[in-house]
Coordinates of C-alpha atoms in Angstrom, one line a residue:
Chain A
X1 CA -50.9 19.3 -10.9
X2 CA -51.8 18.5 -7.4
X3 CA -54.8 20.7 -6.6
X4 CA -55.5 18.8 -3.4
X5 CA -52.9 21.1 -1.8
X6 CA -55.7 23.7 -1.6
X7 CA -57.7 21.5 0.8
X8 CA -56.2 22.7 4.1
X9 CA -56.9 26.3 3.0
X10 CA -60.3 25.8 1.5
X11 CA -61.7 23.6 4.3
X12 CA -61.3 26.1 7.2
X13 CA -62.4 28.9 4.9
X14 CA -65.7 27.3 4.0
X15 CA -66.1 26.1 7.6
X16 CA -65.6 29.7 8.9
X17 CA -67.9 31.2 6.3
X18 CA -70.7 28.7 7.1
X19 CA -70.1 29.1 10.8
X20 CA -70.6 32.9 10.5
X21 CA -73.8 32.5 8.5
X22 CA -75.2 29.9 10.9
X23 CA -73.9 31.5 14.1
X24 CA -77.2 31.3 15.9
X25 CA -77.1 27.5 15.9
X26 CA -74.2 26.7 18.2
X27 CA -74.4 23.0 17.7
X28 CA -74.0 23.5 13.9
X29 CA -71.1 25.9 14.5
X30 CA -69.3 23.5 16.7
X31 CA -69.9 20.6 14.3
X32 CA -68.6 22.7 11.3
X33 CA -65.5 23.7 13.3
X34 CA -64.8 20.1 14.2
X35 CA -65.3 18.8 10.6
X36 CA -63.0 21.5 9.1
X37 CA -60.3 20.8 11.6
X38 CA -60.6 17.0 11.1
X39 CA -60.4 17.4 7.3
X40 CA -57.1 19.4 7.8
X41 CA -55.8 16.8 10.2
X42 CA -56.5 13.9 7.9
X43 CA -55.1 15.7 5.0
X44 CA -52.0 16.7 6.9
X45 CA -51.4 13.1 8.0
X46 CA -51.8 11.9 4.4
X47 CA -49.4 14.6 3.2
X48 CA -46.8 13.5 5.8
X49 CA -47.1 9.9 4.5
X50 CA -46.5 11.0 0.9
X51 CA -44.0 13.8 0.9
X52 CA -40.9 12.0 2.2
X53 CA -41.0 9.6 -0.8
X54 CA -42.3 12.0 -3.5
X55 CA -40.3 15.1 -2.7
X56 CA -42.0 18.5 -2.6
X57 CA -45.6 18.6 -4.0
X58 CA -46.5 21.7 -6.0
X59 CA -49.8 23.3 -7.1
X60 CA -49.9 26.4 -9.3
X61 CA -52.8 28.7 -8.4
X62 CA -55.1 29.1 -11.5
X63 CA -52.7 27.1 -13.5
X64 CA -50.3 30.1 -14.0
X65 CA -46.8 29.1 -15.0
X66 CA -44.5 28.8 -12.0
X67 CA -42.5 31.9 -11.5
X68 CA -45.4 34.2 -12.6
X69 CA -48.3 32.8 -10.6
X70 CA -48.5 31.9 -6.9
X71 CA -47.3 28.4 -6.2
X72 CA -48.3 26.2 -3.2
X73 CA -45.5 23.9 -2.2
X74 CA -45.6 21.2 0.4
X75 CA -42.3 19.7 1.5
X76 CA -41.5 17.7 4.6
X77 CA -41.5 20.7 6.9
X78 CA -44.7 22.2 5.5
X79 CA -46.5 18.8 5.7
X80 CA -45.4 18.4 9.4
X81 CA -46.5 21.9 10.3
X82 CA -49.9 21.6 8.5
X83 CA -50.6 18.4 10.4
X84 CA -49.5 19.8 13.8
X85 CA -51.5 23.0 13.3
X86 CA -54.6 20.9 12.7
X87 CA -53.9 18.5 15.6
X88 CA -53.3 21.4 18.0
X89 CA -56.4 23.2 16.8
X90 CA -58.4 20.0 17.3
X91 CA -57.4 19.8 21.0
X92 CA -58.1 23.6 21.4
X93 CA -61.6 23.2 19.9
X94 CA -62.4 20.4 22.3
X95 CA -61.0 22.4 25.2
X96 CA -63.1 25.4 24.1
X97 CA -66.3 23.3 24.1
X98 CA -65.9 23.0 27.8
X99 CA -64.3 26.3 28.8
X100 CA -65.4 29.2 26.5
X101 CA -68.5 31.1 27.6
X102 CA -71.6 31.4 25.5
X103 CA -71.1 35.1 25.0
X104 CA -67.8 34.6 23.2
X105 CA -69.2 31.7 21.2
X106 CA -72.0 34.0 20.0
X107 CA -69.5 36.5 18.9
X108 CA -67.7 34.4 16.3
X109 CA -65.2 32.6 18.5
X110 CA -65.1 29.4 16.4
X111 CA -65.0 31.2 13.0
X112 CA -62.0 33.2 14.3
X113 CA -60.3 29.9 15.3
X114 CA -60.9 28.5 11.8
X115 CA -59.6 31.7 10.3
X116 CA -56.5 31.4 12.4
X117 CA -56.1 27.8 11.1
X118 CA -56.6 29.1 7.6
X119 CA -53.9 31.7 7.9
X120 CA -51.4 29.3 9.5
X121 CA -52.0 26.5 6.9
X122 CA -51.7 29.0 4.1
X123 CA -48.4 30.4 5.5
X124 CA -47.0 26.8 5.8
X125 CA -47.9 25.9 2.2
X126 CA -47.2 29.0 0.2
X127 CA -44.2 29.2 -2.1
X128 CA -44.4 32.9 -2.7
X129 CA -42.9 35.5 -0.5
X130 CA -45.6 38.2 -0.8
X131 CA -48.3 35.5 -0.4
X132 CA -46.6 34.5 2.8
X133 CA -47.0 38.2 3.9
X134 CA -50.7 38.0 3.1
X135 CA -51.2 34.8 5.1
X136 CA -49.4 36.4 8.0
X137 CA -51.9 39.2 7.9
X138 CA -54.8 36.7 7.7
X139 CA -53.6 34.8 10.8
X140 CA -52.7 38.1 12.6
X141 CA -56.2 39.6 12.1
X142 CA -57.8 36.4 13.4
X143 CA -55.4 36.4 16.4
X144 CA -56.3 40.1 17.1
X145 CA -59.9 39.1 17.2
X146 CA -59.3 36.2 19.5
X147 CA -57.0 38.1 21.9
X148 CA -59.4 41.0 22.4
X149 CA -62.7 39.1 22.2
X150 CA -64.3 39.7 25.6
X151 CA -63.1 43.2 26.0
X152 CA -61.9 43.2 29.6
X153 CA -59.4 45.9 30.6
X154 CA -56.6 43.4 30.8
X155 CA -57.3 42.0 27.4
X156 CA -57.5 45.4 25.8
X157 CA -54.3 46.6 27.3
X158 CA -52.4 43.3 26.5
X159 CA -54.1 43.3 23.1
X160 CA -52.9 46.8 22.2
X161 CA -49.3 45.8 22.8
X162 CA -49.7 42.6 21.0
X163 CA -51.3 44.3 18.0
X164 CA -48.9 47.2 17.8
X165 CA -45.7 45.1 18.0
X166 CA -47.0 42.5 15.6
X167 CA -47.9 45.3 13.1
X168 CA -44.4 46.6 13.4
X169 CA -43.1 43.1 12.6
X170 CA -45.4 42.8 9.7
X171 CA -44.3 46.2 8.3
X172 CA -40.7 45.1 8.5
X173 CA -41.7 41.9 6.6
X174 CA -43.4 44.0 3.9
X175 CA -40.3 46.2 3.8
X176 CA -38.2 43.0 3.2
X177 CA -40.6 41.9 0.5
X178 CA -40.2 45.2 -1.3
X179 CA -36.4 45.1 -1.1
X180 CA -36.4 41.5 -2.3
X181 CA -38.5 42.3 -5.3
X182 CA -36.3 45.3 -6.1
X183 CA -33.2 43.1 -5.7
X184 CA -34.2 39.8 -7.2
X185 CA -37.1 40.9 -9.5
X186 CA -39.3 38.1 -8.4
X187 CA -41.3 36.9 -5.4
X188 CA -41.6 33.2 -6.1
X189 CA -39.4 31.5 -3.5
X190 CA -37.9 29.0 -5.9
X191 CA -37.1 31.7 -8.4
X192 CA -35.6 33.9 -5.7
X193 CA -33.5 30.9 -4.4
X194 CA -32.3 30.3 -8.0
X195 CA -31.4 34.0 -8.7
X196 CA -29.7 34.5 -5.3
X197 CA -26.9 32.2 -6.4
X198 CA -26.2 34.3 -9.5
X199 CA -26.9 37.8 -8.4
X200 CA -23.9 39.9 -7.4
X201 CA -24.0 42.4 -4.6
X202 CA -23.7 40.2 -1.5
X203 CA -23.9 43.3 0.7
X204 CA -27.5 43.8 -0.2
X205 CA -28.3 40.1 0.5
X206 CA -26.9 40.5 4.0
X207 CA -29.1 43.6 4.6
X208 CA -32.1 41.6 3.3
X209 CA -31.3 38.7 5.6
X210 CA -31.1 41.2 8.5
X211 CA -34.5 42.7 7.7
X212 CA -36.1 39.2 7.6
X213 CA -34.4 38.2 10.8
X214 CA -35.9 41.2 12.5
X215 CA -39.4 40.7 11.0
X216 CA -39.7 36.9 11.7
X217 CA -37.7 37.2 14.9
X218 CA -40.3 39.6 16.3
X219 CA -43.0 37.1 15.4
X220 CA -41.1 34.3 17.0
X221 CA -40.3 36.3 20.1
X222 CA -36.5 36.1 20.1
X223 CA -34.4 38.3 22.4
X224 CA -34.7 41.3 22.3
X225 CA -38.0 41.3 20.4
X226 CA -40.2 39.3 22.8
X227 CA -41.7 41.9 25.1
X228 CA -45.2 41.7 23.5
X229 CA -45.5 38.1 24.4
X230 CA -45.5 37.9 28.2
X231 CA -47.5 41.1 28.5
X232 CA -50.4 39.8 26.4
X233 CA -50.5 36.0 26.4
X234 CA -52.0 35.5 29.8
X235 CA -55.0 37.8 29.3
X236 CA -57.4 35.9 26.9
X237 CA -59.2 32.6 27.8
X238 CA -56.9 29.6 28.4
X239 CA -57.8 28.0 25.1
X240 CA -56.7 31.1 23.2
X241 CA -53.4 31.3 25.1
X242 CA -52.8 27.7 24.4
X243 CA -53.3 27.8 20.7
X244 CA -51.3 31.0 20.4
X245 CA -48.4 29.3 22.3
X246 CA -48.6 26.3 19.9
X247 CA -48.9 28.2 16.6
X248 CA -48.1 31.9 16.6
X249 CA -44.5 32.0 17.5
X250 CA -43.9 28.7 15.6
X251 CA -45.1 30.4 12.3
X252 CA -42.2 32.9 12.9
X253 CA -39.8 30.0 13.4
X254 CA -41.1 28.2 10.3
X255 CA -40.6 31.4 8.3
X256 CA -37.0 31.9 9.6
X257 CA -36.3 28.3 8.6
X258 CA -37.8 28.8 5.2
X259 CA -36.2 32.1 4.4
X260 CA -32.7 31.2 5.7
X261 CA -32.8 27.6 4.6
X262 CA -34.1 28.2 1.1
X263 CA -34.0 31.9 0.0
X264 CA -30.9 33.2 1.7
X265 CA -28.9 30.1 2.3
X266 CA -25.7 31.9 1.4
X267 CA -26.3 34.4 4.2
X268 CA -26.9 31.7 6.8
X269 CA -23.1 31.1 7.0
X270 CA -22.6 34.8 7.8
X271 CA -25.5 35.1 10.2
X272 CA -25.0 31.7 11.9
X273 CA -22.9 33.0 14.8
X274 CA -25.3 35.8 15.5
X275 CA -28.3 33.6 15.3
X276 CA -26.6 31.2 17.7
X277 CA -25.9 34.0 20.1
X278 CA -29.5 35.1 19.9
X279 CA -30.6 31.6 20.5
X280 CA -28.5 31.3 23.6
X281 CA -29.7 34.6 25.0
X282 CA -33.3 33.7 24.2
X283 CA -33.0 30.4 26.1
X284 CA -31.5 32.0 29.2
X285 CA -33.4 35.3 29.3
X286 CA -36.7 33.5 28.7
X287 CA -36.2 31.1 31.6
X288 CA -34.9 33.8 33.9
X289 CA -37.8 36.0 33.1
X290 CA -40.1 33.3 34.5
X291 CA -38.3 33.4 37.9
X292 CA -40.0 36.5 39.2
X293 CA -43.5 35.5 38.0
X294 CA -46.1 34.1 40.3
X295 CA -48.8 33.3 37.8
X296 CA -49.2 30.0 36.1
X297 CA -49.8 31.3 32.6
X298 CA -47.2 34.1 32.9
X299 CA -44.5 31.6 33.8
X300 CA -45.5 29.4 30.9
X301 CA -45.4 32.4 28.6
X302 CA -41.8 33.2 29.5
X303 CA -41.0 29.5 28.9
X304 CA -42.4 29.8 25.3
X305 CA -39.6 32.4 24.7
X306 CA -37.0 30.1 26.3
X307 CA -38.1 27.2 24.1
X308 CA -38.0 29.3 21.0
X309 CA -34.3 29.6 21.7
X310 CA -33.8 25.9 21.1
X311 CA -35.7 26.1 17.8
X312 CA -33.6 29.0 16.7
X313 CA -30.5 27.1 17.8
X314 CA -31.3 24.5 15.1
X315 CA -31.2 27.3 12.5
X316 CA -28.0 28.7 14.0
X317 CA -26.2 25.3 13.5
X318 CA -26.6 26.1 9.7
X319 CA -26.8 22.6 8.3
X320 CA -29.4 20.1 7.2
X321 CA -28.8 18.1 10.3
X322 CA -29.2 21.2 12.5
X323 CA -32.5 22.1 10.8
X324 CA -33.8 18.6 11.2
X325 CA -32.9 18.6 14.9
X326 CA -34.6 22.0 15.3
X327 CA -37.7 20.6 13.6
X328 CA -37.9 17.6 15.9
X329 CA -37.6 19.9 18.9
X330 CA -40.2 22.4 17.5
X331 CA -42.7 19.6 16.9
X332 CA -42.1 18.3 20.5
X333 CA -42.4 21.7 22.1
X334 CA -45.6 22.6 20.2
X335 CA -47.3 19.6 21.7
X336 CA -45.9 19.7 25.2
X337 CA -46.3 23.5 25.7
X338 CA -49.9 23.3 24.7
X339 CA -50.5 20.4 27.1
X340 CA -49.0 22.4 29.9
X341 CA -51.2 25.4 29.1
X342 CA -54.3 23.1 29.0
X343 CA -53.4 21.5 32.4
X344 CA -52.4 24.7 34.0
X345 CA -55.6 26.3 32.7
X346 CA -57.6 23.5 34.2
X347 CA -55.9 24.0 37.5
X348 CA -56.6 27.7 37.2
X349 CA -60.3 26.9 36.6
X350 CA -60.5 24.7 39.7
X351 CA -58.8 27.2 42.0
X352 CA -60.5 30.1 40.5
X353 CA -57.2 32.0 40.1
X354 CA -53.9 31.7 38.4
X355 CA -52.0 33.2 41.3
X356 CA -49.6 30.6 42.6
X357 CA -49.8 32.0 46.2
X358 CA -53.6 31.4 46.3
X359 CA -53.5 27.9 44.6
X360 CA -52.7 24.6 46.1
X361 CA -53.7 21.1 47.1
X362 CA -54.5 19.8 43.6
X363 CA -52.3 16.7 43.8
X364 CA -54.7 15.3 46.4
X365 CA -57.8 16.6 44.8
X366 CA -57.0 15.8 41.2
X367 CA -54.2 13.1 41.1
X368 CA -54.7 12.5 37.3
X369 CA -54.3 16.2 36.5
X370 CA -51.2 16.3 38.7
X371 CA -49.8 13.2 37.0
X372 CA -50.1 14.6 33.5
X373 CA -48.6 17.9 34.6
X374 CA -45.6 16.1 36.1
X375 CA -45.1 14.0 32.9
X376 CA -45.5 17.2 30.9
X377 CA -42.8 19.1 32.9
X378 CA -40.5 16.1 32.7
X379 CA -40.9 16.1 29.0
X380 CA -40.3 19.9 28.7
X381 CA -37.1 19.6 30.8
X382 CA -35.9 16.7 28.6
X383 CA -36.0 13.6 30.9
X384 CA -35.9 10.3 29.1
X385 CA -37.9 8.5 27.7
X386 CA -40.1 11.5 26.9
X387 CA -40.2 13.4 23.6
X388 CA -38.3 16.4 25.1
X389 CA -35.3 14.1 25.7
X390 CA -35.2 13.1 22.1
X391 CA -35.6 16.6 20.8
X392 CA -32.8 18.0 23.0
X393 CA -30.6 15.0 22.6
X394 CA -30.5 15.4 18.8
X395 CA -29.9 19.1 19.0
X396 CA -27.1 18.6 21.4
X397 CA -25.6 15.8 19.3
X398 CA -25.6 18.0 16.3
X399 CA -24.1 20.9 18.3
X400 CA -21.3 18.7 19.6
X401 CA -20.6 17.2 16.2
X402 CA -20.2 20.7 14.8
X403 CA -18.0 21.9 17.7
X404 CA -20.6 24.4 18.9
X405 CA -19.7 23.6 22.5
X406 CA -20.8 26.9 24.1
X407 CA -24.4 26.9 22.8
X408 CA -24.6 23.2 23.5
X409 CA -23.6 23.8 27.1
X410 CA -26.1 26.7 27.4
X411 CA -28.8 24.6 26.0
X412 CA -28.1 21.8 28.5
X413 CA -27.9 24.2 31.4
X414 CA -31.2 25.9 30.5
X415 CA -32.9 22.5 30.8
X416 CA -32.1 22.4 34.5
X417 CA -33.4 26.0 35.0
X418 CA -36.5 25.0 33.0
X419 CA -37.1 22.1 35.3
X420 CA -36.5 24.2 38.4
X421 CA -39.0 26.8 37.2
X422 CA -41.6 24.1 36.4
X423 CA -41.1 22.6 39.8
X424 CA -42.2 25.9 41.3
X425 CA -45.6 25.5 39.7
X426 CA -45.7 21.9 40.8
X427 CA -44.9 22.8 44.4
X428 CA -47.3 25.7 44.6
X429 CA -50.2 24.4 42.7
X430 CA -50.2 20.6 43.2
X431 CA -48.0 19.7 46.2
X432 CA -48.4 22.3 48.9
X433 CA -51.5 22.3 51.1
X434 CA -54.5 24.3 50.0
X435 CA -55.6 27.2 52.2
X436 CA -59.1 26.1 51.9
X437 CA -60.6 22.6 52.2
X438 CA -59.6 20.8 49.1
X439 CA -62.8 18.8 49.1
X440 CA -64.8 22.0 48.5
X441 CA -62.9 22.7 45.3
X442 CA -64.8 21.8 42.1
X443 CA -63.7 18.6 40.2
X444 CA -62.0 19.0 36.9
X445 CA -64.3 18.4 34.0
X446 CA -63.4 15.6 31.6
X447 CA -63.3 18.0 28.6
X448 CA -60.7 20.2 30.4
X449 CA -58.5 17.2 31.3
X450 CA -58.7 15.2 28.1
X451 CA -56.9 17.6 25.6
X452 CA -53.9 18.1 27.8
X453 CA -53.8 14.5 28.7
X454 CA -53.9 13.4 25.1
X455 CA -51.1 15.7 24.2
X456 CA -48.9 14.4 27.1
X457 CA -49.6 10.8 26.0
X458 CA -48.6 11.8 22.5
X459 CA -45.4 13.2 23.9
X460 CA -44.7 10.0 25.8
X461 CA -45.4 8.0 22.7
X462 CA -43.1 10.2 20.6
X463 CA -40.4 9.6 23.2
X464 CA -40.8 5.8 23.2
X465 CA -41.2 5.4 19.5
X466 CA -38.9 8.2 18.3
X467 CA -37.6 6.5 15.2
X468 CA -40.2 7.5 12.7
X469 CA -40.3 11.1 14.0
X470 CA -36.6 11.5 13.7
X471 CA -36.4 9.8 10.3
X472 CA -39.2 12.0 9.0
X473 CA -37.5 15.1 10.2
X474 CA -34.1 14.1 8.9
X475 CA -35.7 13.9 5.4
X476 CA -37.6 17.2 6.0
X477 CA -34.4 18.9 7.0
X478 CA -32.6 17.6 3.9
X479 CA -35.6 18.7 1.7
X480 CA -35.5 22.1 3.3
X481 CA -31.8 22.6 2.7
X482 CA -31.8 21.1 -0.9
X483 CA -32.4 24.2 -3.1
X484 CA -32.0 22.4 -6.4
X485 CA -34.8 19.8 -5.6
X486 CA -37.1 22.6 -4.5
X487 CA -36.5 24.6 -7.7
X488 CA -37.0 21.5 -9.8
X489 CA -40.3 20.6 -8.1
X490 CA -41.7 24.1 -8.6
X491 CA -40.4 25.1 -12.0
X492 CA -39.3 21.9 -13.7
X493 CA -35.8 20.5 -14.4
X494 CA -34.5 23.6 -16.3
X495 CA -35.2 25.9 -13.4
X496 CA -37.4 29.0 -13.0
X497 CA -35.0 31.3 -14.9
X498 CA -35.4 29.2 -18.1
X499 CA -39.2 29.3 -17.8
X500 CA -39.1 33.0 -17.3
X501 CA -36.8 33.7 -20.2
X502 CA -38.9 31.5 -22.5
X503 CA -42.1 33.3 -21.5
X504 CA -40.6 36.8 -21.9
X505 CA -39.1 36.0 -25.3
Chain B
X1 CA -37.0 61.3 -9.0
X2 CA -35.6 58.4 -7.1
X3 CA -33.7 60.8 -4.8
X4 CA -36.9 62.7 -4.0
X5 CA -38.6 59.5 -3.3
X6 CA -35.7 58.4 -1.1
X7 CA -36.0 61.6 0.9
X8 CA -39.7 61.2 1.2
X9 CA -39.4 57.6 2.4
X10 CA -36.7 58.6 4.9
X11 CA -38.8 61.4 6.3
X12 CA -41.8 59.1 6.7
X13 CA -39.7 56.5 8.5
X14 CA -38.1 59.1 10.7
X15 CA -41.4 60.8 11.6
X16 CA -43.0 57.4 12.2
X17 CA -40.2 56.4 14.5
X18 CA -40.6 59.6 16.5
X19 CA -44.3 59.2 16.8
X20 CA -44.1 55.5 17.8
X21 CA -41.8 56.4 20.6
X22 CA -44.2 58.9 22.0
X23 CA -46.4 57.9 25.0
X24 CA -49.7 58.7 23.6
X25 CA -51.6 55.9 22.0
X26 CA -53.1 58.1 19.3
X27 CA -49.6 59.3 18.2
X28 CA -48.4 55.7 18.2
X29 CA -51.2 54.8 15.8
X30 CA -50.4 57.8 13.6
X31 CA -46.8 56.6 13.6
X32 CA -47.9 53.1 12.4
X33 CA -49.9 54.7 9.6
X34 CA -46.9 56.8 8.5
X35 CA -44.7 53.7 8.6
X36 CA -46.9 51.8 6.3
X37 CA -47.0 54.7 3.9
X38 CA -43.2 54.8 4.0
X39 CA -43.0 51.1 3.1
X40 CA -45.6 51.5 0.3
X41 CA -43.5 54.2 -1.2
X42 CA -40.4 52.0 -0.8
X43 CA -42.1 49.2 -2.8
X44 CA -43.1 51.8 -5.4
X45 CA -39.4 52.7 -6.0
X46 CA -38.6 49.0 -6.4
X47 CA -40.6 48.8 -9.6
X48 CA -37.8 49.5 -12.0
X49 CA -38.6 46.5 -14.0
X50 CA -36.6 47.4 -17.1
X51 CA -33.4 47.1 -15.1
X52 CA -34.0 43.5 -14.3
X53 CA -35.4 42.3 -17.6
X54 CA -38.8 44.0 -17.7
X55 CA -42.2 43.5 -16.2
X56 CA -44.2 40.4 -17.1
X57 CA -46.0 42.4 -19.8
X58 CA -44.5 42.3 -23.3
X59 CA -45.7 43.2 -26.8
X60 CA -45.1 41.2 -29.9
X61 CA -41.5 42.1 -30.2
X62 CA -40.8 40.8 -26.7
X63 CA -40.1 44.3 -25.2
X64 CA -42.1 46.0 -22.5
X65 CA -44.6 48.3 -24.1
X66 CA -43.2 51.9 -24.2
X67 CA -44.3 54.1 -21.3
X68 CA -45.6 51.2 -19.3
X69 CA -44.7 50.7 -15.6
X70 CA -44.1 47.5 -13.7
X71 CA -47.6 46.4 -12.8
X72 CA -46.6 44.0 -10.0
X73 CA -45.4 46.7 -7.6
X74 CA -48.7 48.5 -8.0
X75 CA -50.6 45.3 -7.2
X76 CA -48.4 44.8 -4.2
X77 CA -48.9 48.3 -2.9
X78 CA -52.7 48.0 -3.5
X79 CA -52.7 44.8 -1.4
X80 CA -50.6 46.4 1.3
X81 CA -52.8 49.5 1.4
X82 CA -56.0 47.5 1.8
X83 CA -54.4 45.4 4.6
X84 CA -53.0 48.4 6.4
X85 CA -56.4 50.2 6.0
X86 CA -58.1 47.3 7.7
X87 CA -55.6 47.1 10.5
X88 CA -55.7 50.9 11.1
X89 CA -59.5 50.7 11.5
X90 CA -59.0 47.8 14.0
X91 CA -56.3 49.5 16.0
X92 CA -58.3 52.7 16.2
X93 CA -61.3 50.8 17.5
X94 CA -59.0 48.9 20.0
X95 CA -57.4 52.2 21.2
X96 CA -60.9 53.7 21.7
X97 CA -62.1 50.7 23.7
X98 CA -58.9 50.5 25.8
X99 CA -59.2 54.3 26.4
X100 CA -62.7 53.6 27.7
X101 CA -61.6 50.7 29.8
X102 CA -58.4 52.2 31.3
X103 CA -59.5 55.9 31.3
X104 CA -56.2 57.0 29.8
X105 CA -54.3 57.1 26.5
X106 CA -50.9 57.3 28.1
X107 CA -49.0 54.1 27.5
X108 CA -47.4 54.3 30.9
X109 CA -50.8 53.9 32.4
X110 CA -51.5 50.8 30.3
X111 CA -49.1 48.6 32.2
X112 CA -51.4 46.5 34.4
X113 CA -50.7 43.3 32.4
X114 CA -46.9 43.7 33.0
X115 CA -47.0 44.3 36.7
X116 CA -46.1 41.5 39.0

């Protein structure tokens, strides 16, 4: 029994509860938030150091026997995601200290952030399909609070679309859970994976896979289910947009990986061409959608969609190597995308607007900010030696080795379009002359620069010392694709069915 | 019985789709409520535990007690009902506030965040 797996769930939960109780003392609230996030980060790092050697770690809630109770499972992918969620939340919390107004702080902004972290960590760790649905709802309700907190007209309109389309996605997920229970008679992921191999009726499995592809695809904002994202992400404060870009769509990607890599692995072969097609369309349409936009955060929002295409491409390659490459890329893009949102948000704060036409002159006024932005867009486009280069290189290598030339070409071509689109922001915000005297613009505050800069430096470091990241994710991809090892870790060497039969007898 | 339930689920899904495609926010929310009811009923029909080896409740002879239903689907539905109840309350409050802010409950008027 490894009950320490509950730490990343319990720590933000207690932190959020105490922060609500003590919400009048803002110093205490901030300290509680930081402590909870740091505990998660430390635990996530420790988990990442243990899991590659030990295989998946498992904890059974309340000590219930595996297929009957709810299992928590941490394999390589879960550990990576738990760590990244905490790391990104840490930068968001620091950025929020300097950017979020007192009014929002008084109305439970930090507890909502912690609840978001709670939901995300729970979703990454659970080994039960219905429990995954519940964690999805936890993180959704926290995100609903965050996106509408403040109540301006824009936020309410964007929030309404965000809420309605995410509820539709969740309902589809619940629909899939119900069908899965009717079909497999269990909701434990290991048990489902085991039974899927023996159950007849492949047609129903294909339907199930389609339902899950729709449900998680609408969370991950793949084409054609992405419309909620660009119409809502630019409305809340920058810190909220940034953490959403880092976590929300990636939970959808994680669930796609988990469901298709573990539960419905047989269906992956059938769906792979379609997933690859969707991946290509998502890359291209996302990046083209950004062309018409003239607002920093709206352009970046469309780029979230485009980058999701690369993550989904890893799934479409339908092999352990493809999943590993997708994981490397997803880890990279979570970091860099958030950095760009932080830096773009800081530029917005200096200029007082996110409208590209009204901004300008920041390369002269804030050379450091400009430098980190430039490194960030180089990394996003995939220029060596930054982390984006490694992420894309491995994806393309796997694509070529599996003779998926078309998607590989599309992925490479989209990089150029991405860079072009990012240069637009560079030209308008940093390079061109300001309409007003740049010396009158306010200086960037350290707390607004530091989180983005730290993430960019991390991206540079991951590019220069890519070996450990790639090695780790190769193991994580293999663990994700290795059904037998997962089942053994959760239910023991005889498998879940044996435990089930023994208990029912 | 299962055919009746299938017809009921189908009608709920059809009605929900129709309502969700309307332009009024209130009808949209009614559609979401109907959709969640449809899914709950669908889970209910999945509870035929005997077919798959029985619910995790057995008596001394190892058989499911006579006349007992699968308790798991009921737990699932209960959870889903509670969650959708909470979300419905939230969406209603959000619709009320956005109606106050935008002065309209026509979805075509709520497009300021999409305009260039």
